[in-house]
Short mmCIF file of C-alpha atoms in Angstrom, two decimals:
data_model
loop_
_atom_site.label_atom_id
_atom_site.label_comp_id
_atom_site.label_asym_id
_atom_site.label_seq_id
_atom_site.Cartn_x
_atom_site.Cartn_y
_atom_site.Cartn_z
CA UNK A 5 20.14 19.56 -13.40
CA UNK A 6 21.06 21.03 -10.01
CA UNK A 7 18.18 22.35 -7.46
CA UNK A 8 18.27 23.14 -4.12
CA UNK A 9 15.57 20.36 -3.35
CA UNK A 10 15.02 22.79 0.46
CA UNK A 11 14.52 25.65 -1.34
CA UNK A 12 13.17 24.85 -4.61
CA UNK A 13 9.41 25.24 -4.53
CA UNK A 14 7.48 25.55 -8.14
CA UNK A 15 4.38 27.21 -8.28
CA UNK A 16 1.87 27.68 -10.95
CA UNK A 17 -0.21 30.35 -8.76
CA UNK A 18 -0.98 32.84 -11.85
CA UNK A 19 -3.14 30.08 -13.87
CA UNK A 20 -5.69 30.39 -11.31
CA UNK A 21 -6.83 33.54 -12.57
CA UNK A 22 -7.90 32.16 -16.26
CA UNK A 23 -6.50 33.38 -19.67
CA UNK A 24 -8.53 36.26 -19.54
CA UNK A 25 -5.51 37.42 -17.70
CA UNK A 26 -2.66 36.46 -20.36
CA UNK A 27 -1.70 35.12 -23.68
CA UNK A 28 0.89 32.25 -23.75
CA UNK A 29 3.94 33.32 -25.82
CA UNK A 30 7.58 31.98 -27.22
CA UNK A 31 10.90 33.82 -26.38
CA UNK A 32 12.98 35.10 -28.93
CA UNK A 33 15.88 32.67 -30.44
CA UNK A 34 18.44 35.02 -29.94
CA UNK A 35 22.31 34.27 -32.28
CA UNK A 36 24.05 34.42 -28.80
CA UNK A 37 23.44 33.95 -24.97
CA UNK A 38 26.41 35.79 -23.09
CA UNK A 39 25.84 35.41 -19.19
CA UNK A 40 27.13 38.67 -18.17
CA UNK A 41 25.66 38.87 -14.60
CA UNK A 42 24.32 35.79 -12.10
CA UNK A 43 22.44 36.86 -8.73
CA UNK A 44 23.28 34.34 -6.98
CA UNK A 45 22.16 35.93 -3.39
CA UNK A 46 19.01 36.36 -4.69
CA UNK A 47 18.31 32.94 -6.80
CA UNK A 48 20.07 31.08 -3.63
CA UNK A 49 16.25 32.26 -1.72
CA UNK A 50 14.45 30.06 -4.55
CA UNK A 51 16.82 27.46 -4.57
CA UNK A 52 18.62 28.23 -8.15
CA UNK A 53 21.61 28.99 -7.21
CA UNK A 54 23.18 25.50 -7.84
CA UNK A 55 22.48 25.73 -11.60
CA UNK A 56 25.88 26.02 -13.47
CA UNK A 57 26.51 28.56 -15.66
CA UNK A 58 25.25 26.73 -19.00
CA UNK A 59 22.53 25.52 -17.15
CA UNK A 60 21.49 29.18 -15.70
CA UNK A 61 22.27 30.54 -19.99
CA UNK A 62 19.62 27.65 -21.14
CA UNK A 63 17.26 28.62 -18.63
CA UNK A 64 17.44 32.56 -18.39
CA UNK A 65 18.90 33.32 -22.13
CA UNK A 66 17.05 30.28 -23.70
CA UNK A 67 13.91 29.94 -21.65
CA UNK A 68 13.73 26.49 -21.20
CA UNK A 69 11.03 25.89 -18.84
CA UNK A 70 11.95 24.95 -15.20
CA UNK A 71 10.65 22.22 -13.97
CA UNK A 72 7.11 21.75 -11.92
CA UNK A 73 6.39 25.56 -13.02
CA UNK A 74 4.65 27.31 -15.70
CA UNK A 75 4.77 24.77 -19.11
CA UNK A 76 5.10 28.06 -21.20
CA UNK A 77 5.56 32.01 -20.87
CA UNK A 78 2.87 34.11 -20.32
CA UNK A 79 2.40 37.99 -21.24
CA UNK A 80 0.01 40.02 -19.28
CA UNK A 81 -2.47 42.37 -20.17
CA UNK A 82 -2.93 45.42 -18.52
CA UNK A 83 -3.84 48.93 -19.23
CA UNK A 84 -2.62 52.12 -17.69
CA UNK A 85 -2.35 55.89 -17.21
CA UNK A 86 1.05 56.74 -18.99
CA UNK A 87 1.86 60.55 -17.71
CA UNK A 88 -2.12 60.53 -16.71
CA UNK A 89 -3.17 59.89 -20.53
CA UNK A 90 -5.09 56.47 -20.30
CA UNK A 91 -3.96 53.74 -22.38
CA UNK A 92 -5.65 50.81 -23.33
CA UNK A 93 -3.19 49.20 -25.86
CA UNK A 94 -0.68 47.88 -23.87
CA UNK A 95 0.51 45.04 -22.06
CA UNK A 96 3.94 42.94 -21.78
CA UNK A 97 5.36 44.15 -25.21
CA UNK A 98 9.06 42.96 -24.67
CA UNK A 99 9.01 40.86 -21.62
CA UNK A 100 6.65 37.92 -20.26
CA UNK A 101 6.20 35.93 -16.39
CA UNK A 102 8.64 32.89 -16.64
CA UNK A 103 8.20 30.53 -13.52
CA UNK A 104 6.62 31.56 -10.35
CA UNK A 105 7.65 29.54 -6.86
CA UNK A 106 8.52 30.35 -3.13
CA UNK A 107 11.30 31.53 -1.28
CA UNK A 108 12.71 30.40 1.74
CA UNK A 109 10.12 32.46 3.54
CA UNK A 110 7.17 30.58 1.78
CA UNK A 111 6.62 34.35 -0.83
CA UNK A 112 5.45 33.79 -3.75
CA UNK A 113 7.48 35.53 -6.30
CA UNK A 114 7.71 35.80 -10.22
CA UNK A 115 10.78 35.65 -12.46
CA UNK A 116 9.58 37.70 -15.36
CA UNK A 117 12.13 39.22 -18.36
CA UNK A 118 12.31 42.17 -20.37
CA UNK A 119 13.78 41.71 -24.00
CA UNK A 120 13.07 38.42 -24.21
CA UNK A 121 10.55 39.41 -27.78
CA UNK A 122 7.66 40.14 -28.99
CA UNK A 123 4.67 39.49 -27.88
CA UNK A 124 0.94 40.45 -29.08
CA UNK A 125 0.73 43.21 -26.86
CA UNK A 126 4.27 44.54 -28.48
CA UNK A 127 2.57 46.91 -31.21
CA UNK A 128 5.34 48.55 -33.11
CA UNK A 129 8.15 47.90 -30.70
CA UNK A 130 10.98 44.66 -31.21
CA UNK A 131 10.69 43.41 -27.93
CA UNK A 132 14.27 43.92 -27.59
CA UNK A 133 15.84 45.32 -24.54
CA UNK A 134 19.10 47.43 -25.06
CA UNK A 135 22.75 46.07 -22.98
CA UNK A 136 22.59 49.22 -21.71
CA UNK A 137 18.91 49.43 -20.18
CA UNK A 138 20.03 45.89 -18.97
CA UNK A 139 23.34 47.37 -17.21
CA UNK A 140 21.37 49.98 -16.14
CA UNK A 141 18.33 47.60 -14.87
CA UNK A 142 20.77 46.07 -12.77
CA UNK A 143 22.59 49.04 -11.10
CA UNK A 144 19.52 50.58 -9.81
CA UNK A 145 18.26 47.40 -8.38
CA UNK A 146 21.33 46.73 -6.63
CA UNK A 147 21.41 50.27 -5.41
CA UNK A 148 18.33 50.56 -4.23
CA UNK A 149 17.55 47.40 -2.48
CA UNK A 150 21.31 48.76 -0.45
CA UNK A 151 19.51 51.65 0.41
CA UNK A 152 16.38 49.80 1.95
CA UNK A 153 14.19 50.05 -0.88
CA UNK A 154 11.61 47.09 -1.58
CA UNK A 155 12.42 46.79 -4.97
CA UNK A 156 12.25 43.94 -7.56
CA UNK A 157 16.37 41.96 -8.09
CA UNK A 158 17.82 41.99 -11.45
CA UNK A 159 18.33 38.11 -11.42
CA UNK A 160 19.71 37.71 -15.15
CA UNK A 161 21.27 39.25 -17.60
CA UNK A 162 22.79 37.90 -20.60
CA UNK A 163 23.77 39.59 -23.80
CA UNK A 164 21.92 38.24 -26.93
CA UNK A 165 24.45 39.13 -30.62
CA UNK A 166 21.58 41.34 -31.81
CA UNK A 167 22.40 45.08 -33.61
CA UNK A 168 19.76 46.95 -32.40
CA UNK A 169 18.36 50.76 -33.63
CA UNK A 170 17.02 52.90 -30.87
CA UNK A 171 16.51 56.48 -31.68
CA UNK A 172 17.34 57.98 -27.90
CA UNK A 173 20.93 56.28 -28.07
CA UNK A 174 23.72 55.59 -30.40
CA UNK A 175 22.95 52.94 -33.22
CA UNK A 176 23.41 50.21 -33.69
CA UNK A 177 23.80 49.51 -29.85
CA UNK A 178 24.41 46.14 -28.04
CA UNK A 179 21.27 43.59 -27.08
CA UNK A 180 19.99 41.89 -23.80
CA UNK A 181 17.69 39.48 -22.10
CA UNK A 182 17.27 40.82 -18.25
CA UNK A 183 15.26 38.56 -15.96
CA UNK A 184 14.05 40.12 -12.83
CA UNK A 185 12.84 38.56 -9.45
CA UNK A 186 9.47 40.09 -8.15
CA UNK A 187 6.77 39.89 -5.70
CA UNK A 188 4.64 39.44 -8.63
CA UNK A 189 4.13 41.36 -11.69
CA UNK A 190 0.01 41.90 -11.16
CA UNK A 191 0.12 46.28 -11.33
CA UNK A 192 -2.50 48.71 -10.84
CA UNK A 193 -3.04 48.94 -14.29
CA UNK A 194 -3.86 45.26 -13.79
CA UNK A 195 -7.18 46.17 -12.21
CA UNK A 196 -7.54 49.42 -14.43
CA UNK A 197 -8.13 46.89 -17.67
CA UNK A 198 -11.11 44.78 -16.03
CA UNK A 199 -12.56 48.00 -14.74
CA UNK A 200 -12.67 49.45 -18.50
CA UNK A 201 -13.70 45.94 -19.78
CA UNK A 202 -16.24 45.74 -17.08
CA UNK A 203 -15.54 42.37 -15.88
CA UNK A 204 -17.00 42.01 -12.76
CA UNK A 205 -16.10 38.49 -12.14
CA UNK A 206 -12.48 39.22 -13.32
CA UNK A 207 -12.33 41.98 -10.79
CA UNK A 208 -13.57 39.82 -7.63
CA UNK A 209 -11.20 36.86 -8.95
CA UNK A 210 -8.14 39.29 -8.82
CA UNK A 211 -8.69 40.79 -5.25
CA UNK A 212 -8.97 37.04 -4.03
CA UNK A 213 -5.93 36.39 -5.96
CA UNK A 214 -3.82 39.23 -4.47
CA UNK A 215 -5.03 38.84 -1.02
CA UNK A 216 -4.60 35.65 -1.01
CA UNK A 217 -1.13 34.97 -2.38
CA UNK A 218 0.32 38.36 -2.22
CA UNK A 219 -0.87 39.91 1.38
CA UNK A 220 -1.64 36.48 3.08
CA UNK A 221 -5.54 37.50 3.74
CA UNK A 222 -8.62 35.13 2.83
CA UNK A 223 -11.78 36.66 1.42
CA UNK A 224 -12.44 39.22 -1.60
CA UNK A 225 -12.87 42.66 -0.03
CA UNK A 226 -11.82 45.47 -2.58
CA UNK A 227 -11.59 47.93 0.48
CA UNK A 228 -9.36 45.91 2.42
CA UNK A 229 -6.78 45.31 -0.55
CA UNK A 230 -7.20 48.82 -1.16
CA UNK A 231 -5.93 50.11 2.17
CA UNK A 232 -3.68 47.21 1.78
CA UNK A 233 -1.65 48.56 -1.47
CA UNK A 234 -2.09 52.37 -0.16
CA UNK A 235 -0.03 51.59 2.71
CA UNK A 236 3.10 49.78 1.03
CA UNK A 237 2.91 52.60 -1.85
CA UNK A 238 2.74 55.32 0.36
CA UNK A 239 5.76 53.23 2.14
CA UNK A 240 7.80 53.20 -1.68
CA UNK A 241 7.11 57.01 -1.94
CA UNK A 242 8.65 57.56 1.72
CA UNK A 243 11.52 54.89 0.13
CA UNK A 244 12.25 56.44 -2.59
CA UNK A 245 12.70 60.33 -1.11
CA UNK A 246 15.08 58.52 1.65
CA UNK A 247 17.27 57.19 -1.20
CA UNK A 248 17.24 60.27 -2.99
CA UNK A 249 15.90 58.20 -6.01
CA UNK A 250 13.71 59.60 -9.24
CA UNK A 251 11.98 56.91 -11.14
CA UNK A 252 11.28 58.28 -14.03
CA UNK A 253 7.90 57.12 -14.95
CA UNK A 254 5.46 56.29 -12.43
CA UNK A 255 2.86 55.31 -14.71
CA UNK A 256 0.06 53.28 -13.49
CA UNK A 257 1.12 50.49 -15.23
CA UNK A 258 4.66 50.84 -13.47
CA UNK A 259 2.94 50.92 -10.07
CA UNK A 260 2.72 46.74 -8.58
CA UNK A 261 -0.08 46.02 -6.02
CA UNK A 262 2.93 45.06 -3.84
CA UNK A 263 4.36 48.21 -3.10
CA UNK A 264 7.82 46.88 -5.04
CA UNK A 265 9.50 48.73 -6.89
CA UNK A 266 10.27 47.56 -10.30
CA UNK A 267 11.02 48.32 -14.26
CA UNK A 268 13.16 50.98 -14.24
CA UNK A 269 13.85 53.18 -17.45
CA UNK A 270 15.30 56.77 -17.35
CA UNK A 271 15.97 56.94 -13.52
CA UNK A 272 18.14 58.79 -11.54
CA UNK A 273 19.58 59.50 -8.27
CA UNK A 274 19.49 63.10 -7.31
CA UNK A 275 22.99 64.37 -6.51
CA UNK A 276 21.51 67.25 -4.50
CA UNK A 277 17.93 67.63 -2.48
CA UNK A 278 16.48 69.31 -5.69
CA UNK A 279 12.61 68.35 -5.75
CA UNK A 280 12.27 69.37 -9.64
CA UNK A 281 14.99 67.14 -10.69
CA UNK A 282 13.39 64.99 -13.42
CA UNK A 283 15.04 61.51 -15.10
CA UNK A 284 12.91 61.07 -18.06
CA UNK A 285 13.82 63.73 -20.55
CA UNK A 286 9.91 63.62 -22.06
CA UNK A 287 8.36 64.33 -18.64
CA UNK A 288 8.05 68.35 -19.45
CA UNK A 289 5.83 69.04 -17.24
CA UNK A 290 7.51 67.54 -13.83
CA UNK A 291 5.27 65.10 -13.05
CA UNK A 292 7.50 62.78 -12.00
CA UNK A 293 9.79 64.89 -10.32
CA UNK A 294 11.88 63.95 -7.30
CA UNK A 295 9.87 66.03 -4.78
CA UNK A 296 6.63 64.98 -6.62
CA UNK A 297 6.60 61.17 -6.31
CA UNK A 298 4.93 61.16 -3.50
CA UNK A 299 1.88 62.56 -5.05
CA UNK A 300 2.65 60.17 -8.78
CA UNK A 301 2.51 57.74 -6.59
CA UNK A 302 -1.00 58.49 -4.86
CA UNK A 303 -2.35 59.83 -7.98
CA UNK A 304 -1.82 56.02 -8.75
CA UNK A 305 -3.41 54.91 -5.97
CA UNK A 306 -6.52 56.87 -7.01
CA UNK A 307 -6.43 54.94 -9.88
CA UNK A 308 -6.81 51.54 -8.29
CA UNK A 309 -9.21 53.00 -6.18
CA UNK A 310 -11.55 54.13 -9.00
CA UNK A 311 -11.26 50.79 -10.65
CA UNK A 312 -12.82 48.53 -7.85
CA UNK A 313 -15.61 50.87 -7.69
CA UNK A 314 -16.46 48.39 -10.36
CA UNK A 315 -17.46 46.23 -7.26
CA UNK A 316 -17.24 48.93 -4.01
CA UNK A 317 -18.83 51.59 -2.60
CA UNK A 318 -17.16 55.20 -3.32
CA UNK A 319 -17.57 55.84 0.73
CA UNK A 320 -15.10 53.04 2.02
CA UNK A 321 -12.73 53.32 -0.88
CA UNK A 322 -12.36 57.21 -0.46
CA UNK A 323 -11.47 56.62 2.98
CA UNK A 324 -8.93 54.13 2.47
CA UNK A 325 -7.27 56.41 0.38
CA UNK A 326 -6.79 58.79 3.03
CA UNK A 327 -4.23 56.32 4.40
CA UNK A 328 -1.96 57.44 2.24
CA UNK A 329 -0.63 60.14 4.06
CA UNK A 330 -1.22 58.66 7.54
CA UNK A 331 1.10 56.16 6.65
CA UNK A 332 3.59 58.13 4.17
CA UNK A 333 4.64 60.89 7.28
CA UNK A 334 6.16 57.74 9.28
CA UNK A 335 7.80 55.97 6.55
CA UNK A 336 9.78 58.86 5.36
CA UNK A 337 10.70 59.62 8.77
CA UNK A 338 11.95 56.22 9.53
CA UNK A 339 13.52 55.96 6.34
CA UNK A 340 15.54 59.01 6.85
CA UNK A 341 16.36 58.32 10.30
CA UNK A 342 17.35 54.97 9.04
CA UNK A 343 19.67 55.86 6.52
CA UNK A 344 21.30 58.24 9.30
CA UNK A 345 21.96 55.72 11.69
CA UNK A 346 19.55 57.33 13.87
CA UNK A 347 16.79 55.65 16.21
CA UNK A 348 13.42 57.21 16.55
CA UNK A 349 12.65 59.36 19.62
CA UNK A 350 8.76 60.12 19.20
CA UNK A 351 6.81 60.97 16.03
CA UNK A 352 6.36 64.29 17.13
CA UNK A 353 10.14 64.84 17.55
CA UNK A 354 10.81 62.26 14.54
CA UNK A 355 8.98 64.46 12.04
CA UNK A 356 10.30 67.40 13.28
CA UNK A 357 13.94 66.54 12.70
CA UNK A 358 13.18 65.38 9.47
CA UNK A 359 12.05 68.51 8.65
CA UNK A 360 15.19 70.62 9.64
CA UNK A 361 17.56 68.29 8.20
CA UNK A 362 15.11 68.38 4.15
CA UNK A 363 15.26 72.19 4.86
CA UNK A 364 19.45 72.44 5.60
CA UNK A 365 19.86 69.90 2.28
CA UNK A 366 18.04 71.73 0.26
CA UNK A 367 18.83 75.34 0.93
CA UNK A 368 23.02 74.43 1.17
CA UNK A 369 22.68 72.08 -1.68
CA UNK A 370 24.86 69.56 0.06
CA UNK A 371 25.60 65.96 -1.86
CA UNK A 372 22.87 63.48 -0.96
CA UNK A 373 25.40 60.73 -0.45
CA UNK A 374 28.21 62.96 1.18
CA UNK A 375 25.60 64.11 3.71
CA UNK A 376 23.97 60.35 4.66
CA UNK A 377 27.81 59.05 4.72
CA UNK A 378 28.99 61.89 6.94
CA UNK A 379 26.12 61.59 9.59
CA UNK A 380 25.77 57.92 9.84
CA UNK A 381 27.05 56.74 13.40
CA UNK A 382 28.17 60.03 14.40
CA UNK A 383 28.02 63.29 14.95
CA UNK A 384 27.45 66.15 12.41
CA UNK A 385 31.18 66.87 11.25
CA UNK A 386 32.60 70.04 11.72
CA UNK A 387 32.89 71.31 8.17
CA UNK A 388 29.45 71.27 7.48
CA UNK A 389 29.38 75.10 8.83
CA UNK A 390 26.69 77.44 10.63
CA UNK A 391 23.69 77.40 8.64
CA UNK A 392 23.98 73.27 10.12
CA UNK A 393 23.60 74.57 13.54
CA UNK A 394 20.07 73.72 14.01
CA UNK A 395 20.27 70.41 12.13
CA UNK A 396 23.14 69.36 13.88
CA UNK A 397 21.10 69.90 17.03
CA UNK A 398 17.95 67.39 16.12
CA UNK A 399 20.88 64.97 15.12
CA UNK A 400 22.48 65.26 18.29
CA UNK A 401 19.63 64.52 19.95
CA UNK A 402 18.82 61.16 17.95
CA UNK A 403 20.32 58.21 19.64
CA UNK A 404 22.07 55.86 16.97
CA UNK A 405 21.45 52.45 16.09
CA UNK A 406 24.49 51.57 14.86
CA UNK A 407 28.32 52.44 14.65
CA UNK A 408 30.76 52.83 12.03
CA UNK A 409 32.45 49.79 12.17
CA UNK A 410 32.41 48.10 9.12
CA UNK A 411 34.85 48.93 6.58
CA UNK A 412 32.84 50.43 4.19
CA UNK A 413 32.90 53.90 6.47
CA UNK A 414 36.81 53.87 6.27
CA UNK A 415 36.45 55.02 2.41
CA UNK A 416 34.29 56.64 0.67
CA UNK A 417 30.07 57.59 -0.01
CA UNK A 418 28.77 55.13 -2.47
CA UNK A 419 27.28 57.24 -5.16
CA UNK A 420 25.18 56.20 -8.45
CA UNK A 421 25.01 59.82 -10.52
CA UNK A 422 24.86 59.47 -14.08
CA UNK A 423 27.91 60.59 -14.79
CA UNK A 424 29.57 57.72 -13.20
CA UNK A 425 26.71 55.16 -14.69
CA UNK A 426 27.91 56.23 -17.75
CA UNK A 427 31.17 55.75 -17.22
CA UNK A 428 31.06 52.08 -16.74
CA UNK A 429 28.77 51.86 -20.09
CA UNK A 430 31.40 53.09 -21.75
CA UNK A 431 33.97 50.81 -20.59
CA UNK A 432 31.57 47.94 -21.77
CA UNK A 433 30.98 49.26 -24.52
CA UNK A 434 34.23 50.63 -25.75
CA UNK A 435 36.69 47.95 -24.08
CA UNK A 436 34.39 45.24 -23.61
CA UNK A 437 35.48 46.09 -19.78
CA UNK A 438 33.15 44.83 -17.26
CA UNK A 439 35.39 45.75 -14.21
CA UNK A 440 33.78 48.77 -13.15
CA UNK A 441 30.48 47.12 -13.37
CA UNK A 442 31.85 44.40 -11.47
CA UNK A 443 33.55 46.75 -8.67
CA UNK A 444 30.62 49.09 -8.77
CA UNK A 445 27.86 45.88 -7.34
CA UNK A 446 30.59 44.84 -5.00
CA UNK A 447 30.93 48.13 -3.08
CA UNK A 448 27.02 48.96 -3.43
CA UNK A 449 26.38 45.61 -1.15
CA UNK A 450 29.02 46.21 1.07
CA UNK A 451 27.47 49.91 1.88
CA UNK A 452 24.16 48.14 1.91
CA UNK A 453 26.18 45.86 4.93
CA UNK A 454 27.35 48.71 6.50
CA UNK A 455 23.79 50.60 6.47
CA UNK A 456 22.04 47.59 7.99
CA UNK A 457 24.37 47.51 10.95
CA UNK A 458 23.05 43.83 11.80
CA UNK A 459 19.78 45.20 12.79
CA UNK A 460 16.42 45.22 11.19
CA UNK A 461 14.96 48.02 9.78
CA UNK A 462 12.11 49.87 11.66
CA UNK A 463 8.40 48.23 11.06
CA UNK A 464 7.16 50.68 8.63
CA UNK A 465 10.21 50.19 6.43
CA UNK A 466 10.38 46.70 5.30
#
């Protein structure tokens, strides 16, 4: 077996929080294990990218354990708010943490799976994850972390011979094992369970356990962790409006303590700056709306908040709440500005600009994409007409970071609308084709080349 004996580093972190925390479980012995996509940029930061391909199948389709990490898979309990109903029957139904170890930067990360079978927290569900939800997994992962998102990376996926029944899609539909890279899998909802079970001592063991191996802080203050997740959530809100992105279902149990982004369902990209645009066809009521996620995603916050009153003060924890929107208003502006091309001036002049520019997208109903591919590097072009003027004058004014140099601005914007996402389903699943797929992640990284422009994003963007 081939490891990367520099970059290989095994951890078995998670155990330290006790089996309170999760129930060991089997995978699923799938009748096939088709490798149908390898990350190997992201597994080469753990080390993994040596493995050959039956290797990687044995591994990621099979779940053979790798070596020095966990002995056996583990699904975690959690509970949650799922569209602000709370739920106390769930947990990892249809997915489980794998292997935990360190990158190249000394993170600790996760590999964790979804479809890899049931599990006790699975209730009536087949722990089965569609080839499409995989496909899909995979496309907004690569799209997003282009766009300067912190999200989780669809390491894995490999198609599993199963017939599956879903009652949202046409049945019987193609089966998958996804794994997925992540700065842990410990979510909100995480905290939410040992707040409703009372568990003091489960509570204070988690905080030590996120601040110490997820933020890099000794010590077990609630209020400290607390204004520690506000800021990189309020930081994925601002993310998420600068892609133009709709998640779909920003449950509490969807929200990780990291601020990463991860498990994506019925998401979308907005193809105009339309703040009611919804991507889950059950959320009647908006409340994950493009223009609200901001708000879905402090509501979370809240959540987390409330749950370490278990061992806080109200005071201190309402306060570091409030640091939501102290540190949302820079984030989106940098975001924005970063996606432009643009350098910031002053906050004052920063938000300002920002504001003129949501205003012109969302009263002309200009393409998202269009717009961030025809303003990056240069000046406002001249067929975006008069009601631009003012827009085109805050841009003017913005010095850029970068230039259009790279071949990716010869062509065309990089788009992922649904009609073109399902597009390259079909060709999988009519034709077996996997060339769109294929050409679709190779022009998404080179935009995500071309938007970095060899320079780092700003500080309150990472």
């Amino acid at each position: 077996m081939m490891f990367d004996p520099q970059a290989y580093r095994p951890e078995t972190t998670i155990l330290s929080l006790g089996e309170n925390f999760y129930d060991p479980v089997a995978a699923a012995d799938f009748p096939a294990t088709t490798l149908r996509f390898r990350n190997d940029r992201a597994a080469s930061q753990v080390g993994l990218d040596t493995l050959d391909d039956a290797e990687w199948v044995r591994h990621f389709g099979r779940f053979e354990p790798l070596p020095g990490t966990l002995p056996q898979p583990l699904a975690l309990r959690y509970h949650g708010h799922q569209f602000r109903v709370y739920n106390p029957d769930i947990g990892d139904g249809r997915g489980f943490t794998f292997a935990q170890m360190r990158d190249r930067e000394g993170r600790l990360l996760d590999l964790g799976t979804k479809g890899s079978g049931q599990t006790p927290w699975s209730r009536f569900g087949d722990g089965r994850l569609t080839l499409k939800g995989g496909v899909r997994e995979v496309l907004a992962t690569e799209m997003l972390a282009a766009l300067g998102v912190n999200t989780s990376r669809s390491f894995s996926l490999i198609e599993t011979g199963e017939a599956l029944e879903r009652g949202d899609e046409p049945s019987p539909t193609r089966s998958a094992v996804l794994v997925r890279l992540s700065h842990s899998h410990i979510r909100i909802g995480t905290f939410q369970r040992l707040a409703y079970e009372r568990d003091e001592a489960g509570m204070r063991r988690l905080v030590r356990y996120v601040l110490g191996n997820l933020y890099g802080e000794d010590g077990e203050d609630p209020v400290r962790l607390l204004e520690l997740v506000v800021a990189r959530t309020a930081r994925l809100a601002a993310s998420y409006m600068a892609a133009g992105f709709v998640h779909g279902v920003l449950n509490s149990d969807n929200i990780n303590v990291t601020g990463e982004s991860f498990d994506y369902g019925p998401w979308r990209f907005a193809p105009t700056w339309d703040p009611e645009l919804v991507a889950a066809y059950f959320d009647h009521a908006g409340i994950y709306a493009f223009g609200r996620q901001p708000e879905a995603i402090h509501w979370d916050a809240m959540q987390l908040a409330a749950s370490l009153r278990l061992i806080a003060e109200a005071e201190p924890l309402i306060a570091a709440l409030d640091g939501f929107g102290t540190a949302y208003q820079p984030a989106v502006t940098g975001a924005l500005l970063w996606r432009m091309g643009r350098q910031a001036v002053s906050p004052e002049a920063d938000r300002a600009a920002i504001q003129v520019i949501e205003r012109a997208l969302r009263e002309t109903g200009v393409a998202i994409d269009e717009f961030f591919f025809d303003v990056f590097g240069q000046a406002l072009p001249a067929q975006y007409g008069a009601e631009w003027d003012e827009a085109r004058a805050v841009l003017d004014a913005a010095p850029l970071r970068a230039d259009r140099s790279h071949p990716h601005w010869s062509g065309a914007p990089c788009a992922m609308l649904i009609d073109e996402v399902e597009a390259i389903w079909s060709a999988i699943a009519d034709c077996d084709d996997w060339t769109p797929f294929n050409a679709k992640i190779a022009a998404i990284r080179a935009m995500g080349e071309a938007l970095s422009g060899n320079l780092s994003r700003p500080a309150d963007f990472s």
